[in-house]
PDB file of C-alpha atoms in Angstrom:
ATOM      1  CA  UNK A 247      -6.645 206.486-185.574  1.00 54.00           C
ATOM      2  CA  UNK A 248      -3.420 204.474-185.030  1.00 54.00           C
ATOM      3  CA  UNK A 249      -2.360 203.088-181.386  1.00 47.00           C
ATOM      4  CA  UNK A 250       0.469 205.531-181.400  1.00 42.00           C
ATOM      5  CA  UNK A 251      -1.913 208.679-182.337  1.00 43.00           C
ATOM      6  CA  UNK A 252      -4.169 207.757-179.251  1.00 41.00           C
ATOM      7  CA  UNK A 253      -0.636 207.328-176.916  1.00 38.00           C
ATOM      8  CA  UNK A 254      -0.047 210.665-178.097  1.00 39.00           C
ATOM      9  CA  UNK A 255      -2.764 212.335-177.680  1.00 39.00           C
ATOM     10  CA  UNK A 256      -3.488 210.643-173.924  1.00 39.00           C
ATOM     11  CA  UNK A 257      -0.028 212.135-173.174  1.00 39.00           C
ATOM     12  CA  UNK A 258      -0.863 215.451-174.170  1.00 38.00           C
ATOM     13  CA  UNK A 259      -4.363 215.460-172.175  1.00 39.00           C
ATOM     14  CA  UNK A 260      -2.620 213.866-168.869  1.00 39.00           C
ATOM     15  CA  UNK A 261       0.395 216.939-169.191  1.00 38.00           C
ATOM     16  CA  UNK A 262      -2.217 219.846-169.941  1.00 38.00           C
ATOM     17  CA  UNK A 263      -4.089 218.701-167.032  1.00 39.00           C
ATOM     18  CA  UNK A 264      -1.201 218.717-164.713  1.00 37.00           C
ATOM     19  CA  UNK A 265       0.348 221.853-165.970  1.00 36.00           C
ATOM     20  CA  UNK A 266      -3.082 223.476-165.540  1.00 40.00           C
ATOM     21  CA  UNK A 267      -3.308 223.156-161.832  1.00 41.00           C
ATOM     22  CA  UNK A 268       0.156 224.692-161.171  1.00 43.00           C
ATOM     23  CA  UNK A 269       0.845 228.310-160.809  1.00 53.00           C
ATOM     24  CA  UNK A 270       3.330 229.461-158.896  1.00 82.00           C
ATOM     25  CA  UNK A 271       7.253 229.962-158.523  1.00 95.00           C
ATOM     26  CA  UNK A 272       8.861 229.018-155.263  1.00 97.00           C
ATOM     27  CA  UNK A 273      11.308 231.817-154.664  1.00 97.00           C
ATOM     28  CA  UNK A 274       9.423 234.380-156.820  1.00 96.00           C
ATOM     29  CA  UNK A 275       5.800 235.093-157.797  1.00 95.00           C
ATOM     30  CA  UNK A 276       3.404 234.556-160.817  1.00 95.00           C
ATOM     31  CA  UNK A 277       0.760 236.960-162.054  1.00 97.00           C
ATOM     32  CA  UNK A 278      -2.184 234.786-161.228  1.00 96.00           C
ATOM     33  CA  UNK A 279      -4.472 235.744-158.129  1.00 97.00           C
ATOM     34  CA  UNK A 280      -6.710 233.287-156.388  1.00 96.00           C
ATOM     35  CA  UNK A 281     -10.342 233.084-156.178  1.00 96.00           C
ATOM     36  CA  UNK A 282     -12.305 235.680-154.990  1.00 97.00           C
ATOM     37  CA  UNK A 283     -13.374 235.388-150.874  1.00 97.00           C
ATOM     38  CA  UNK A 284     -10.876 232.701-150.354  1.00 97.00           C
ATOM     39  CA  UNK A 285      -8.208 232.786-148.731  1.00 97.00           C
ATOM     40  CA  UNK A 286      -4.250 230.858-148.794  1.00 97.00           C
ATOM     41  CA  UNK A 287      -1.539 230.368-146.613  1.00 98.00           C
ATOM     42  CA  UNK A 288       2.322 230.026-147.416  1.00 97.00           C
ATOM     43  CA  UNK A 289       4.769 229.272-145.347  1.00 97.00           C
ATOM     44  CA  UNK A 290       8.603 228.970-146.280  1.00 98.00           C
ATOM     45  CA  UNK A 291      11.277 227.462-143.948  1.00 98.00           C
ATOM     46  CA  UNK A 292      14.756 229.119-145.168  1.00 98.00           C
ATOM     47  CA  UNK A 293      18.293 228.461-143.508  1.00 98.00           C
ATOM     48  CA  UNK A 294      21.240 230.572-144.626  1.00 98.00           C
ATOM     49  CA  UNK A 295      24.867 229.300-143.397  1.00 98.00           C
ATOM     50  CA  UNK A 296      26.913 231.747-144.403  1.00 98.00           C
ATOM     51  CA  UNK A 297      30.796 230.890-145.409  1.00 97.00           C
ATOM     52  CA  UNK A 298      32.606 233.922-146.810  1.00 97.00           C
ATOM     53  CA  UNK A 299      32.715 237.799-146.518  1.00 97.00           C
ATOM     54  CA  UNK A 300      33.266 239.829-149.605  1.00 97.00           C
ATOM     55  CA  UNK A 301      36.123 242.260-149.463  1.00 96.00           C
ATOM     56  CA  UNK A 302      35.548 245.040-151.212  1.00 94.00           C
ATOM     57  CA  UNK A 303      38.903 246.904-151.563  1.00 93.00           C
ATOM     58  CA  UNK A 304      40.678 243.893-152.880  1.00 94.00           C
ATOM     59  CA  UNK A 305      37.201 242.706-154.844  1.00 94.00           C
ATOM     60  CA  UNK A 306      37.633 238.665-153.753  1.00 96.00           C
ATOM     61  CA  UNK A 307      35.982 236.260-151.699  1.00 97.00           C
ATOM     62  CA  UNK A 308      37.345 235.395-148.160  1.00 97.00           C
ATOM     63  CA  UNK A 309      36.710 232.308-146.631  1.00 97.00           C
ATOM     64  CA  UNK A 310      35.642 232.260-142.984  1.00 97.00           C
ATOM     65  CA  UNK A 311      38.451 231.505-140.752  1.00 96.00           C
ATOM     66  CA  UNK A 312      38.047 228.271-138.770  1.00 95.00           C
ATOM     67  CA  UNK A 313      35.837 228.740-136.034  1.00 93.00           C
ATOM     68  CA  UNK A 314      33.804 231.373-137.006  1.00 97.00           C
ATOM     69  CA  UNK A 315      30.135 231.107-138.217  1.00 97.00           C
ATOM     70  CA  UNK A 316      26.994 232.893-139.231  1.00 98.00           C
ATOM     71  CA  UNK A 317      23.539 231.069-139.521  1.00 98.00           C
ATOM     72  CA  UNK A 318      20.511 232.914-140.144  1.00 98.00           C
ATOM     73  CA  UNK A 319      17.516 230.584-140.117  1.00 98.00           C
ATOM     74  CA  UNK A 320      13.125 231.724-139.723  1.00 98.00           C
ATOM     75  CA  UNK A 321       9.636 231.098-140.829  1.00 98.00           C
ATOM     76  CA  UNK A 322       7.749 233.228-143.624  1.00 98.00           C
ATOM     77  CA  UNK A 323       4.678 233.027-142.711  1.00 98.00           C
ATOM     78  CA  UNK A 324       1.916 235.044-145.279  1.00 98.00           C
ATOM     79  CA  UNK A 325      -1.598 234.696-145.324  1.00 98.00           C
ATOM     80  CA  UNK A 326      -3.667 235.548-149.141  1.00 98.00           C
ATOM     81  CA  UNK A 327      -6.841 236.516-149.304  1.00 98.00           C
ATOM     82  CA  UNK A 328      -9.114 237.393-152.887  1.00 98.00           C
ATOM     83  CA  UNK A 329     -11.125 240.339-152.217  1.00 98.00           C
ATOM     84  CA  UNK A 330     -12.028 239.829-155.815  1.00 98.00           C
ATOM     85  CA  UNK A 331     -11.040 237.599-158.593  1.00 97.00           C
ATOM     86  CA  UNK A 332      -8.396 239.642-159.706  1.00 98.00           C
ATOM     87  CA  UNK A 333      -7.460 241.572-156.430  1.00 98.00           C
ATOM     88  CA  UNK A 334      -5.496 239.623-153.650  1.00 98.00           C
ATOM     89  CA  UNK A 335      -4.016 241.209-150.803  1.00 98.00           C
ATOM     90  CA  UNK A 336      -1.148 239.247-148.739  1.00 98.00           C
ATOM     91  CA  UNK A 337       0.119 240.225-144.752  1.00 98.00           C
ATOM     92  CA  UNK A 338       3.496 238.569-144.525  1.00 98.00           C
ATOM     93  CA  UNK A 339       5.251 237.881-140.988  1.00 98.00           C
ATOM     94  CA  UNK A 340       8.664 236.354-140.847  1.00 98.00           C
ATOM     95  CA  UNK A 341      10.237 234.790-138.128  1.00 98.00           C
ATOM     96  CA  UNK A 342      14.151 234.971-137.198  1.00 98.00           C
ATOM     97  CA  UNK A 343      16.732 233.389-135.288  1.00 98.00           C
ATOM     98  CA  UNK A 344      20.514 234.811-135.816  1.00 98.00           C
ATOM     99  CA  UNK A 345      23.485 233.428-134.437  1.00 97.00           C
ATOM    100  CA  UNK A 346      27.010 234.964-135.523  1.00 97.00           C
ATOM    101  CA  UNK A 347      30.253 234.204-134.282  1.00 97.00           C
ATOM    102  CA  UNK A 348      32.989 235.858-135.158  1.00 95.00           C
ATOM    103  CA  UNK A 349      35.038 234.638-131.501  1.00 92.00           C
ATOM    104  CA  UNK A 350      32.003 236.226-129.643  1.00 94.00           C
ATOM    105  CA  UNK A 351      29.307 235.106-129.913  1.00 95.00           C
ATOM    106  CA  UNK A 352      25.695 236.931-130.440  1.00 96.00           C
ATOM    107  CA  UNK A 353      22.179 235.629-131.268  1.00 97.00           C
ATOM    108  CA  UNK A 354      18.765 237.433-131.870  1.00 97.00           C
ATOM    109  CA  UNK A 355      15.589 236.378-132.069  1.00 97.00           C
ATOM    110  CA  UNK A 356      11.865 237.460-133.060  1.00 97.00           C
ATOM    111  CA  UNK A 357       9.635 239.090-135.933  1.00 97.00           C
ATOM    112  CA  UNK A 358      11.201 240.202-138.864  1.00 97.00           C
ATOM    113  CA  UNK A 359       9.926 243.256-140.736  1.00 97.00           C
ATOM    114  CA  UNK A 360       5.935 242.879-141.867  1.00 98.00           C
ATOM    115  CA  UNK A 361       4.928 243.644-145.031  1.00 96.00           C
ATOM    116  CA  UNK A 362       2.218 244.035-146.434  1.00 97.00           C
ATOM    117  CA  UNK A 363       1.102 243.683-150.589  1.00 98.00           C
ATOM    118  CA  UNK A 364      -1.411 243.762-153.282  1.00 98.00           C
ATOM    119  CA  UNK A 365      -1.430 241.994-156.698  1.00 98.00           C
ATOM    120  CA  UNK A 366      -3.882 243.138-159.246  1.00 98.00           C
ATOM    121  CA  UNK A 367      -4.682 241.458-161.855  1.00 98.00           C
ATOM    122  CA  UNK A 368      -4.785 243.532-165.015  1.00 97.00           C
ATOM    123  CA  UNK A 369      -4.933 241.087-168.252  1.00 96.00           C
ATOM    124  CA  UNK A 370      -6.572 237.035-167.827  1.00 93.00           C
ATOM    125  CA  UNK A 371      -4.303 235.166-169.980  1.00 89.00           C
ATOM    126  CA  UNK A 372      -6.125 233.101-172.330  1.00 86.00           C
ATOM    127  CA  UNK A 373      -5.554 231.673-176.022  1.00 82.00           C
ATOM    128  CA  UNK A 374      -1.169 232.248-176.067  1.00 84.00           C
ATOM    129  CA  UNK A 375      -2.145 235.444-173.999  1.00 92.00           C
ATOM    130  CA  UNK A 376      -0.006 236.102-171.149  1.00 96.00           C
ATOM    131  CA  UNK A 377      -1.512 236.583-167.380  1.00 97.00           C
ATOM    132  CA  UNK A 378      -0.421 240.258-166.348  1.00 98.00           C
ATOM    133  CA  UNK A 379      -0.550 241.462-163.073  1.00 98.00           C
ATOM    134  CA  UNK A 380       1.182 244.608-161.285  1.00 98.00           C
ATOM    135  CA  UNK A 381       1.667 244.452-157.430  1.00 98.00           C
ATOM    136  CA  UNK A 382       2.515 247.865-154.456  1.00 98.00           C
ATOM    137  CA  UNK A 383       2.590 247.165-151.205  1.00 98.00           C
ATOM    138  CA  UNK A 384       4.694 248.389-148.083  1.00 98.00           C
ATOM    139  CA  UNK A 385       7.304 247.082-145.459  1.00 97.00           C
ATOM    140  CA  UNK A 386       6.963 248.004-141.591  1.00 96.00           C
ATOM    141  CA  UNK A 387       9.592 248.496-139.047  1.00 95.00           C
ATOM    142  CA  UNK A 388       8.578 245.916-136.673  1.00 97.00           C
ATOM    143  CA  UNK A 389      11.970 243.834-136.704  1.00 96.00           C
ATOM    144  CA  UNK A 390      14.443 244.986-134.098  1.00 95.00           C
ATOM    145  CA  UNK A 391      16.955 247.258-135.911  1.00 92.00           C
ATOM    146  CA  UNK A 392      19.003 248.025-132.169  1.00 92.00           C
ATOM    147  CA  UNK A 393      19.714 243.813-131.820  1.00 94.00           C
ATOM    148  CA  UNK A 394      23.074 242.347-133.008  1.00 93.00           C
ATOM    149  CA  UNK A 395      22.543 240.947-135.693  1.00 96.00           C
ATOM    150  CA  UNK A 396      19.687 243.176-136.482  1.00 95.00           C
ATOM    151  CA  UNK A 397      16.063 241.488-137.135  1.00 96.00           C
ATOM    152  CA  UNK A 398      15.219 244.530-139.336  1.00 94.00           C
ATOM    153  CA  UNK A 399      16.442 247.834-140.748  1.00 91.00           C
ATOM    154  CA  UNK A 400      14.146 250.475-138.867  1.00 92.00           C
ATOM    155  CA  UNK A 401      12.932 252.091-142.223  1.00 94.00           C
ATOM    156  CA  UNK A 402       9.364 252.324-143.742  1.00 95.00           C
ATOM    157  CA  UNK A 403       9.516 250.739-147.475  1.00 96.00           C
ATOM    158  CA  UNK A 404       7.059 250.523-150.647  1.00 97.00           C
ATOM    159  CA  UNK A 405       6.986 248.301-153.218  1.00 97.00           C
ATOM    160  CA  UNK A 406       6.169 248.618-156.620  1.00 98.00           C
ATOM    161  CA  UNK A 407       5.978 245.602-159.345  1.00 98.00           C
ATOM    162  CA  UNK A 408       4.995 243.655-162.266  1.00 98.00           C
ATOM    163  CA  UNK A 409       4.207 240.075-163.101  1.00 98.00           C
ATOM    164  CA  UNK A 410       4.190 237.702-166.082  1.00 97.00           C
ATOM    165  CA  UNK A 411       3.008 234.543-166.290  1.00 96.00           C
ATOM    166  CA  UNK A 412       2.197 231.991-169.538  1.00 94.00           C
ATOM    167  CA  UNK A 413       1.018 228.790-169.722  1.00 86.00           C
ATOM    168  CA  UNK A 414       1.588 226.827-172.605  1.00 80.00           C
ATOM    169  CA  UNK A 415       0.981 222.907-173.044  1.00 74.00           C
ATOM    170  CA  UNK A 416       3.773 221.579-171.567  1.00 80.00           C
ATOM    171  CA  UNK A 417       5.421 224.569-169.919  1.00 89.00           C
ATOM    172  CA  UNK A 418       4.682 227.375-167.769  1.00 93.00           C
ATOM    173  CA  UNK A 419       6.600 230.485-167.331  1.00 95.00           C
ATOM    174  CA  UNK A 420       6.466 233.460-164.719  1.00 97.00           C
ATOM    175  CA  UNK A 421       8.948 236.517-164.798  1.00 97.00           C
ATOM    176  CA  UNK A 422       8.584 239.219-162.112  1.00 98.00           C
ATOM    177  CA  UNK A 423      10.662 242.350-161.623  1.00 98.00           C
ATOM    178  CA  UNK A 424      10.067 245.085-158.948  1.00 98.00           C
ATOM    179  CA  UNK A 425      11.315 248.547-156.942  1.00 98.00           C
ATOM    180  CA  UNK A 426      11.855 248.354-153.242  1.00 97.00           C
ATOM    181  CA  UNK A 427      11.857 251.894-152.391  1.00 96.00           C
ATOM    182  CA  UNK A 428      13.819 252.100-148.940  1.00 93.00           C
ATOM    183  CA  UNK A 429      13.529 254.828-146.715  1.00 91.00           C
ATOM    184  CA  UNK A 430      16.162 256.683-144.176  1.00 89.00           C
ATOM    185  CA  UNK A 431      16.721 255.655-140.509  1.00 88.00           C
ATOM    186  CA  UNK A 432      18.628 257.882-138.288  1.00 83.00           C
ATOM    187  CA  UNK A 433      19.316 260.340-141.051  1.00 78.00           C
ATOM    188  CA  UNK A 434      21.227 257.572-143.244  1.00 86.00           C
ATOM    189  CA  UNK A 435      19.063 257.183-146.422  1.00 88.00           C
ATOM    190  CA  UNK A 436      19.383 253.031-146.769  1.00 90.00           C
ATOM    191  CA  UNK A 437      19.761 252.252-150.589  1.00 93.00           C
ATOM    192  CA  UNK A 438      16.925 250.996-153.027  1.00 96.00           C
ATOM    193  CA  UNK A 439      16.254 247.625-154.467  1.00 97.00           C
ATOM    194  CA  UNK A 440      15.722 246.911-157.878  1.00 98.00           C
ATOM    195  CA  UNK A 441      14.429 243.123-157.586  1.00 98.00           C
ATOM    196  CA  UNK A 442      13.379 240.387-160.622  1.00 98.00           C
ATOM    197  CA  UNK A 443      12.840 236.522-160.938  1.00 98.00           C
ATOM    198  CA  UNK A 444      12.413 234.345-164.333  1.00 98.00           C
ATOM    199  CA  UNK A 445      10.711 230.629-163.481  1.00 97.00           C
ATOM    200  CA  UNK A 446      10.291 227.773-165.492  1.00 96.00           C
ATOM    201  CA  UNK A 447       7.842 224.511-164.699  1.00 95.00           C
ATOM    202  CA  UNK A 448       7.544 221.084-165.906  1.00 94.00           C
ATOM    203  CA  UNK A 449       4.813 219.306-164.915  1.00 93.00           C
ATOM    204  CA  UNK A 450       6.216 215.536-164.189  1.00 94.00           C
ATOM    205  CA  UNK A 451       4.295 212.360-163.414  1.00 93.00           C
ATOM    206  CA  UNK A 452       2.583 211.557-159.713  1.00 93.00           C
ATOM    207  CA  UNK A 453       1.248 215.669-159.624  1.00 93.00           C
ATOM    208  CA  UNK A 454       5.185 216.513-159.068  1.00 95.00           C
ATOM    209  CA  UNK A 455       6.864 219.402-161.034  1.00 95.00           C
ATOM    210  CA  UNK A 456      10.340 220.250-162.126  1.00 96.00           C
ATOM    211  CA  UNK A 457      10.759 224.160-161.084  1.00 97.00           C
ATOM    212  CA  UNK A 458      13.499 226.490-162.208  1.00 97.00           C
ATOM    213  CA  UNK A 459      14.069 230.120-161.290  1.00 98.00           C
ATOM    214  CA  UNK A 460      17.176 232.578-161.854  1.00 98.00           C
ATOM    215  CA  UNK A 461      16.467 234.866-158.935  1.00 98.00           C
ATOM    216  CA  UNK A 462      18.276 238.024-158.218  1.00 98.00           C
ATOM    217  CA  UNK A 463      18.874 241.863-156.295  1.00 98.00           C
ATOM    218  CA  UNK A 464      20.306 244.670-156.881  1.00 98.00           C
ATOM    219  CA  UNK A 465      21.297 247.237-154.483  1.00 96.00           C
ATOM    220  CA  UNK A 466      22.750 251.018-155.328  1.00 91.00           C
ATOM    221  CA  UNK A 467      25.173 251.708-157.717  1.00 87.00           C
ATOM    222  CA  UNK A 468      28.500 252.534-158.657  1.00 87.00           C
ATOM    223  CA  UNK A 469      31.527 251.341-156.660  1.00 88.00           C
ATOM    224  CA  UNK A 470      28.931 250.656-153.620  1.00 89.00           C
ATOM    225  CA  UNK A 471      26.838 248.613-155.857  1.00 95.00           C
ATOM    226  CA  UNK A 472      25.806 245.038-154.307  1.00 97.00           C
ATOM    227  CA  UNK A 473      24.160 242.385-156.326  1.00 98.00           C
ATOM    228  CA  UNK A 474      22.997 238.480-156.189  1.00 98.00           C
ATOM    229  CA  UNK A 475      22.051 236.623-159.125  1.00 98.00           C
ATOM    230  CA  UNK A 476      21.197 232.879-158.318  1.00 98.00           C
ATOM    231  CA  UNK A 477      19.810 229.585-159.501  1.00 98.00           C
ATOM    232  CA  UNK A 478      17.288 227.604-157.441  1.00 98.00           C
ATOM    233  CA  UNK A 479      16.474 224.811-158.925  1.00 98.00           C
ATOM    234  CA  UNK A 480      12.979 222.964-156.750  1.00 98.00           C
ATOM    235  CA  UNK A 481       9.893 220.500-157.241  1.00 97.00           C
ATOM    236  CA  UNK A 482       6.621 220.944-156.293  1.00 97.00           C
ATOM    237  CA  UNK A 483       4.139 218.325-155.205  1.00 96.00           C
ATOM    238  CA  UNK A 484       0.319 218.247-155.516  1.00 94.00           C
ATOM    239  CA  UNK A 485      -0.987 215.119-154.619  1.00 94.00           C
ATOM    240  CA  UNK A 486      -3.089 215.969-151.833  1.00 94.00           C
ATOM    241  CA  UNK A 487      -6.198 218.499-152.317  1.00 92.00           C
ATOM    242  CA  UNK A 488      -6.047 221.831-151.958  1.00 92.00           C
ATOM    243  CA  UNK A 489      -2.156 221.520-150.765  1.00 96.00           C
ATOM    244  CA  UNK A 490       1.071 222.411-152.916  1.00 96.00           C
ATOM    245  CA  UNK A 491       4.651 220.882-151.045  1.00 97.00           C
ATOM    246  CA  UNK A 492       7.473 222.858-152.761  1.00 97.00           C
ATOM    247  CA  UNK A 493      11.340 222.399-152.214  1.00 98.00           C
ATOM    248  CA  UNK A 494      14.393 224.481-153.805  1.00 98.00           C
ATOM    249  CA  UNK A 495      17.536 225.551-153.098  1.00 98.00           C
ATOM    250  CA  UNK A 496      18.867 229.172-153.778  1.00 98.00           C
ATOM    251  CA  UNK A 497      22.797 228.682-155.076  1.00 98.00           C
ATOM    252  CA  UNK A 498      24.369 231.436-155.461  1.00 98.00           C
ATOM    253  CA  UNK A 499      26.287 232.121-159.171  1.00 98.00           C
ATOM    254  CA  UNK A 500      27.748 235.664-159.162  1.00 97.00           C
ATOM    255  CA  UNK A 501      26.940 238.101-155.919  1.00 97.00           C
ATOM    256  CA  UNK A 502      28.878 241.143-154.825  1.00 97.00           C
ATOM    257  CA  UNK A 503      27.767 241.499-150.970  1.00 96.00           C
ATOM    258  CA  UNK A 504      28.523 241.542-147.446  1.00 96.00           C
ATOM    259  CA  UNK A 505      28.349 237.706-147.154  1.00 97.00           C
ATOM    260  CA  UNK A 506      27.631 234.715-149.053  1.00 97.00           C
ATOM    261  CA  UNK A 507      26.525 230.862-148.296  1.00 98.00           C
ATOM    262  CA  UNK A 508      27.244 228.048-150.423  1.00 97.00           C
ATOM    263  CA  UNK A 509      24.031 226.906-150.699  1.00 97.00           C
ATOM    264  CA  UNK A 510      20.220 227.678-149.183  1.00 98.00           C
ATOM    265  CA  UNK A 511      17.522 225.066-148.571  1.00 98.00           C
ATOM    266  CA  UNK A 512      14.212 226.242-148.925  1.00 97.00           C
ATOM    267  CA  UNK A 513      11.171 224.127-148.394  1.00 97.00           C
ATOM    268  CA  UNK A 514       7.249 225.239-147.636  1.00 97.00           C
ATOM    269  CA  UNK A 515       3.775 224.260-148.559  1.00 97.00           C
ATOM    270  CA  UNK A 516       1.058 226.430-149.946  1.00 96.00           C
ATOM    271  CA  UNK A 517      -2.560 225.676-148.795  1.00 96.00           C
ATOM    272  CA  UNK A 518      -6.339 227.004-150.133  1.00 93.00           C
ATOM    273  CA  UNK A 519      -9.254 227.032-148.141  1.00 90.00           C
TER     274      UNK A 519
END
């Protein structure tokens, strides 16, 4: 066996070994669970500067006027834990700080809406065969719905999903696609949520990977339909044991909403134990 075969080959083992101890998307999920009676914690820090409102009757983008400014900004805290290998339950708890000013201005802070989630695993991907997983779980009113800007929408949701994820030599991918089912507050029935995410990952040298995810909503239909379909383009780092640093940004390519920013950092960590 030549010098070059053996180069080879010690390239492929290295790559296969660093693509086999990552798993997971930053801004969406993968179908793999984690060990049975352990437990995780993620936490995401996410700041949204918004810079345009979408007019709807004329169908265009309006920049803010000078002076005025929306910043939403909080802490996604969720904590994981493997009742069995293939069962893992999450409790998520965000934390928010809004500050929107418009010539007045108006801030809120506190807990978001909780939710709460399952993922169970259904297929164990082995030999080219995908990991398959399907997820339900349900949001909680706990976010202030009577602040300005509102910290939540006052309805009780569920959640219903599925989950992809393959790992080939080089490569892993993850696609996930789900049904927020929203429910009415005050009478007004607040629309549904058809949600999905497609990820890519590279593994790259020092434990760092390339990630790449086309994220995206959608939200009711016909001429009240809103939608956001964006790129976030991140690394992850797992040089240290037992913790995963991860860093993207969400920018947005074609939305149809009540605001838009130019650009979202979002950064967090992921830690087993």
């Amino acid at each position: 066996m030549n010098n070059k075969i053996k180069f080879f080959i010690f390239l492929f083992l290295i790559f296969a070994f660093i693509t086999s101890v990552y798993g997971s998307p930053i801004i969406g999920s993968s179908a793999n669970t984690i060990k049975g009676k352990s437990f995780m914690f993620e936490g995401h820090f996410f700041y949204n500067s918004y810079t345009k409102r979408y007019d709807f009757n004329n169908e265009e983008w309006i920049q803010f006027p000078t002076g005025h400014s929306y910043v939403s900004m909080g802490f996604l805290s969720q904590i994981y834990y493997g009742i069995f290998d293939y069962l893992t339950i999450r409790l998520s708890l965000p934390m928010l700080m809004k500050n929107r000013d418009y010539g007045t201005s108006q801030k809120s802070t506190g807990i978001g809406d909780v939710y709460f989630d399952f993922k169970h695993r259904i297929v164990e991907g082995r030999d080219f065969i995908p990991t398959i997983s399907w997820c339900g779980g349900a949001r909680f009113p706990t976010g202030d719905k009577d602040t300005d800007p509102q910290l939540g929408d006052g309805s009780i949701d569920g959640l219903i999903g599925l989950l992809v994820t393959e790992e080939l030599v080089f490569l892993k991918s993850h696609i996930s696609c789900g049904y927020w089912y929203n429910g009415k507050v005050d009478g007004n029935d607040i629309p549904d949520m058809f949600f999905y995410n497609a990820t890519l990952e590279y593994p790259l040298p020092a434990q760092f990977a390339m990630v790449g995810e086309a994220n995206g909503n959608v939200v009711g239909s016909g001429v009240d339909q809103k939608y956001v379909f964006e790129l976030c383009p991140g690394l992850t780092n797992k040089s240290i044991t037992g913790l995963i640093l991860e860093a993207s940004v969400k920018i947005p390519i074609k939305t149809r909403s009540e605001l838009r920013y130019d650009y979202s950092p979002f950064v967090g960590l992921m830690y087993f134990f």
